[in-house]
């Protein structure tokens, strides 16, 4: 049971649940306890099914001769005293597995690491936590050093693996940090930032399940390739309720994939875009310079500019978002038109008071609201807008851009100008901001939901009535001799409202799935990886998704590649949380060997001489190679180098990182030589050889990395040295550099 996957038990659990809940007899309390127990059983079966590797990975032998097994989930002996058979790695009782050292054994005499591959135990390592017998060559700051180094030296598979067996002390401190507040995790390449973020998500859901189960957890990663790379980590930790999204997928109904120049993306990310969008909305609240004539049933009424301006001012003073303020504007305009018509048709020929009373004027207003010409005029003066329409109209019209950007240069305005056709990642925060400014009149939708709920409640009452009617006429004479009580039906235990509530609870959608479709959803916790790439506008969007500011921010400001990215954590966070955020730093690089980190350190000094790279815990024994070749021979030399390096990979992965402008040419040459190589915007990471850009490589790792034309990588971005730093630190074993000689 400790090493296998339980297939088919989910269906058995569902069948057992159905049988238990359909059984009659017993008190309501007993039925409730039975239901709770069976649901717990079904949930545990679901957990077993999600975990594919061995459940148990460690054992603690304590000073009092007790043995405790540690695993990916908790398993208890329910036949007796509910004793733990396997301790969940997130439980407080398991923490000594990660923190105990020879200097501070925490009551642990021996720690055993089990390594498994599916159902088989492949290796085990024992650590005796006794200063007298501890290995003099061991790193004092590492726990489970043998298992850690074995995991680091293992070949990559194209998918991130969990590190639950090898969590280190500084990582454990971050993973188990308290839920409330904003936590920033700063760490250089290879320090395990992403793994820590994922394991923190699993830990928080385990420890604070009551708080987070209904609101959910959002995890934001830099791109689709990255999300596919990490997609299996949380399921292997028995957590499937986290919503994974890229910044381009944070506005429901929009999947932003359109490319755009870096300068345009940077401009859209600036905080001043809030004012630009506000001006763009006000520009759509139009007041004409000349009177408007409106034909109504062969009659013409005139709408004066001052009347429109007065109505516009009244609507703006209401403080409502644009679409909701439209109702105020409509009332003002319709009343003005109705007064004009009433004055015309109700005038007393003898010069007396108007012959129409208030009821007559009210009828005129009602009829005016139904007039197509009046409605068209209102739409022209104050249109109801979607965020998509507002932005598309703005981008397509130079005059609208000019009206929304007073003081901008013509060059900056030109960066906003574009034809319709898809959305870029930088557009998503603007769409979200526009949605806030425009608002949504959901009264009709709310009324529709109420009607549907009323119908569902009526149906639930019908179900309960049928249950009552299906009871035998002799039931009053039947006694349950075992319990001494009467036989109860479902109608005795539940009313229509509770039945409807339970149906809604079990509609098959998780909190994460509901949140994905709801722009206004407030998450219980938000985790952001590669957070240094977020623009000020993207930070505004994320803060709206998490009003509690319960967030884990993970990144490295030295690796910031986006022009609108984060220069410092204080600049990004203090507008929202002041100084109420805390910083944890990861200082040890587990992925990047010493030899490769030495090369990367030279680039880091170009970014900021005051920055220091993380300290590597191991040597690879293979120095990086660096050679220059003629431009015309670059493609051939690359394919030769890839073939040679790939031949030395038993089961690992090789990544080729190139400037964006060279992807097509070098990718074609590589595929011609190695048809199995993956090239493209979303490459298949399980291929042995993958060619990609720096942006696509963020957060990924490979056994061997070939960096092609590093000068080109630096030149194609104003933050090119940060991009090169990222490229050089993706390798776990070997690094090669090919330069194009001038």
Short mmCIF file of C-alpha atoms in Angstrom, two decimals, residues 39-208:
data_model
loop_
_atom_site.label_atom_id
_atom_site.label_comp_id
_atom_site.label_asym_id
_atom_site.label_seq_id
_atom_site.Cartn_x
_atom_site.Cartn_y
_atom_site.Cartn_z
CA UNK A 39 -17.02 10.95 2.18
CA UNK A 40 -13.67 10.93 4.01
CA UNK A 41 -13.06 7.46 2.60
CA UNK A 42 -13.88 8.66 -0.93
CA UNK A 43 -11.59 11.67 -0.52
CA UNK A 44 -8.71 9.46 0.59
CA UNK A 45 -9.24 7.17 -2.40
CA UNK A 46 -9.09 10.26 -4.62
CA UNK A 47 -5.77 11.17 -3.01
CA UNK A 48 -4.37 7.67 -3.53
CA UNK A 49 -5.32 7.82 -7.20
CA UNK A 50 -3.58 11.18 -7.72
CA UNK A 51 -0.23 10.05 -6.30
CA UNK A 52 1.65 7.95 -8.82
CA UNK A 53 5.04 7.59 -7.12
CA UNK A 54 5.72 5.82 -3.84
CA UNK A 55 3.69 7.27 -0.99
CA UNK A 56 6.37 6.68 1.63
CA UNK A 57 9.78 8.29 1.23
CA UNK A 58 11.22 8.48 4.74
CA UNK A 59 11.47 7.10 8.26
CA UNK A 60 12.40 8.72 11.54
CA UNK A 61 13.85 6.62 14.35
CA UNK A 62 13.55 8.61 17.56
CA UNK A 63 15.48 8.51 20.80
CA UNK A 64 12.59 6.66 22.47
CA UNK A 65 12.92 3.81 19.92
CA UNK A 66 9.75 4.81 18.03
CA UNK A 67 9.55 4.67 14.24
CA UNK A 68 7.56 7.15 12.19
CA UNK A 69 7.09 6.83 8.45
CA UNK A 70 6.78 10.05 6.42
CA UNK A 71 5.01 10.25 3.06
CA UNK A 72 3.18 12.33 0.49
CA UNK A 73 -0.17 11.94 2.24
CA UNK A 74 -1.33 10.76 5.66
CA UNK A 75 -2.75 7.28 6.24
CA UNK A 76 -4.37 6.22 9.51
CA UNK A 77 -5.37 2.92 11.01
CA UNK A 78 -9.13 3.42 11.38
CA UNK A 79 -9.70 -0.06 12.79
CA UNK A 80 -8.34 0.84 16.21
CA UNK A 81 -7.26 4.06 17.78
CA UNK A 82 -6.75 6.03 14.57
CA UNK A 83 -2.99 5.63 14.82
CA UNK A 84 -0.90 7.12 11.99
CA UNK A 85 0.54 4.55 9.60
CA UNK A 86 2.04 7.25 7.38
CA UNK A 87 2.57 10.87 8.44
CA UNK A 88 1.76 13.52 5.86
CA UNK A 89 4.93 15.52 5.07
CA UNK A 90 3.02 18.73 5.88
CA UNK A 91 2.04 17.64 9.39
CA UNK A 92 3.95 19.18 12.34
CA UNK A 93 5.05 15.69 13.37
CA UNK A 94 6.97 15.33 10.09
CA UNK A 95 8.92 18.56 10.34
CA UNK A 96 11.89 16.96 12.08
CA UNK A 97 12.47 14.97 8.89
CA UNK A 98 13.52 18.25 7.23
CA UNK A 99 15.06 20.16 10.12
CA UNK A 100 16.97 17.61 12.18
CA UNK A 101 20.76 17.82 11.94
CA UNK A 102 23.61 16.28 13.87
CA UNK A 103 24.02 19.58 15.71
CA UNK A 104 20.29 19.77 16.46
CA UNK A 105 18.80 16.26 16.14
CA UNK A 106 15.38 17.26 17.56
CA UNK A 107 14.97 13.87 19.21
CA UNK A 108 15.80 11.93 16.01
CA UNK A 109 18.45 9.24 16.17
CA UNK A 110 18.33 8.06 12.57
CA UNK A 111 16.73 9.44 9.38
CA UNK A 112 16.13 7.09 6.47
CA UNK A 113 15.46 8.27 2.89
CA UNK A 114 13.65 5.88 0.57
CA UNK A 115 13.83 6.46 -3.17
CA UNK A 116 11.15 4.86 -5.28
CA UNK A 117 10.27 4.55 -8.94
CA UNK A 118 6.55 3.85 -9.18
CA UNK A 119 6.03 0.63 -7.16
CA UNK A 120 9.69 -0.20 -6.55
CA UNK A 121 12.13 0.98 -3.89
CA UNK A 122 15.30 1.79 -5.82
CA UNK A 123 17.57 2.98 -3.00
CA UNK A 124 17.73 3.97 0.63
CA UNK A 125 20.10 6.15 2.62
CA UNK A 126 20.47 6.33 6.38
CA UNK A 127 21.72 9.35 8.30
CA UNK A 128 22.83 8.82 11.88
CA UNK A 129 22.31 12.14 13.62
CA UNK A 130 25.11 11.76 16.11
CA UNK A 131 27.96 14.27 16.14
CA UNK A 132 30.41 11.53 17.05
CA UNK A 133 29.56 9.45 13.98
CA UNK A 134 28.44 12.14 11.49
CA UNK A 135 30.35 12.20 8.20
CA UNK A 136 33.10 14.86 8.30
CA UNK A 137 32.60 15.53 4.55
CA UNK A 138 28.87 16.30 4.84
CA UNK A 139 27.54 19.80 4.29
CA UNK A 140 26.26 21.00 7.66
CA UNK A 141 23.43 22.99 6.08
CA UNK A 142 22.08 20.11 3.97
CA UNK A 143 19.64 17.46 5.17
CA UNK A 144 19.49 14.13 3.38
CA UNK A 145 22.57 15.03 1.37
CA UNK A 146 22.86 11.70 -0.43
CA UNK A 147 19.22 11.76 -1.53
CA UNK A 148 19.46 15.42 -2.48
CA UNK A 149 22.52 14.93 -4.67
CA UNK A 150 20.99 11.84 -6.26
CA UNK A 151 17.91 13.86 -7.17
CA UNK A 152 19.98 16.76 -8.50
CA UNK A 153 22.15 14.50 -10.65
CA UNK A 154 19.23 12.49 -12.05
CA UNK A 155 18.29 13.12 -15.67
CA UNK A 156 15.50 15.62 -16.35
CA UNK A 157 12.25 14.28 -17.79
CA UNK A 158 10.68 17.41 -19.25
CA UNK A 159 8.35 17.71 -16.24
CA UNK A 160 9.17 19.15 -12.83
CA UNK A 161 9.27 16.64 -10.00
CA UNK A 162 8.25 17.36 -6.44
CA UNK A 163 11.04 17.85 -3.90
CA UNK A 164 9.04 16.55 -0.97
CA UNK A 165 11.77 14.01 -0.19
CA UNK A 166 14.63 16.55 -0.20
CA UNK A 167 13.26 19.83 1.17
CA UNK A 168 16.09 21.77 2.82
CA UNK A 169 15.96 23.84 5.98
CA UNK A 170 15.77 27.28 4.34
CA UNK A 171 13.12 25.98 1.93
CA UNK A 172 11.10 24.43 4.74
CA UNK A 173 11.03 27.76 6.55
CA UNK A 174 9.39 29.40 3.54
CA UNK A 175 7.00 26.55 2.78
CA UNK A 176 5.61 26.52 6.33
CA UNK A 177 5.37 30.27 6.81
CA UNK A 178 2.03 31.46 8.19
CA UNK A 179 -0.84 32.11 5.78
CA UNK A 180 -1.73 35.77 6.47
CA UNK A 181 0.13 38.64 4.88
CA UNK A 182 2.38 39.08 1.87
CA UNK A 183 5.51 36.93 1.74
CA UNK A 184 8.26 37.67 -0.80
CA UNK A 185 10.65 34.83 -1.65
CA UNK A 186 13.77 36.23 -3.32
CA UNK A 187 16.21 33.70 -4.71
CA UNK A 188 18.77 33.35 -7.48
CA UNK A 189 18.82 30.67 -10.18
CA UNK A 190 18.49 27.09 -8.99
CA UNK A 191 17.51 27.91 -5.41
CA UNK A 192 14.23 26.04 -5.79
CA UNK A 193 11.89 29.05 -5.82
CA UNK A 194 9.31 27.36 -8.03
CA UNK A 195 9.39 24.10 -6.10
CA UNK A 196 9.04 26.02 -2.85
CA UNK A 197 6.05 27.94 -4.23
CA UNK A 198 4.29 24.72 -5.29
CA UNK A 199 4.98 22.93 -2.02
CA UNK A 200 3.82 26.01 -0.13
CA UNK A 201 0.52 25.81 -2.01
CA UNK A 202 0.14 22.18 -0.94
CA UNK A 203 1.11 23.01 2.65
CA UNK A 204 -1.34 25.91 2.93
CA UNK A 205 -4.21 23.82 1.56
CA UNK A 206 -3.41 21.11 4.10
CA UNK A 207 -2.94 23.41 7.10
CA UNK A 208 -5.62 26.02 6.33
#
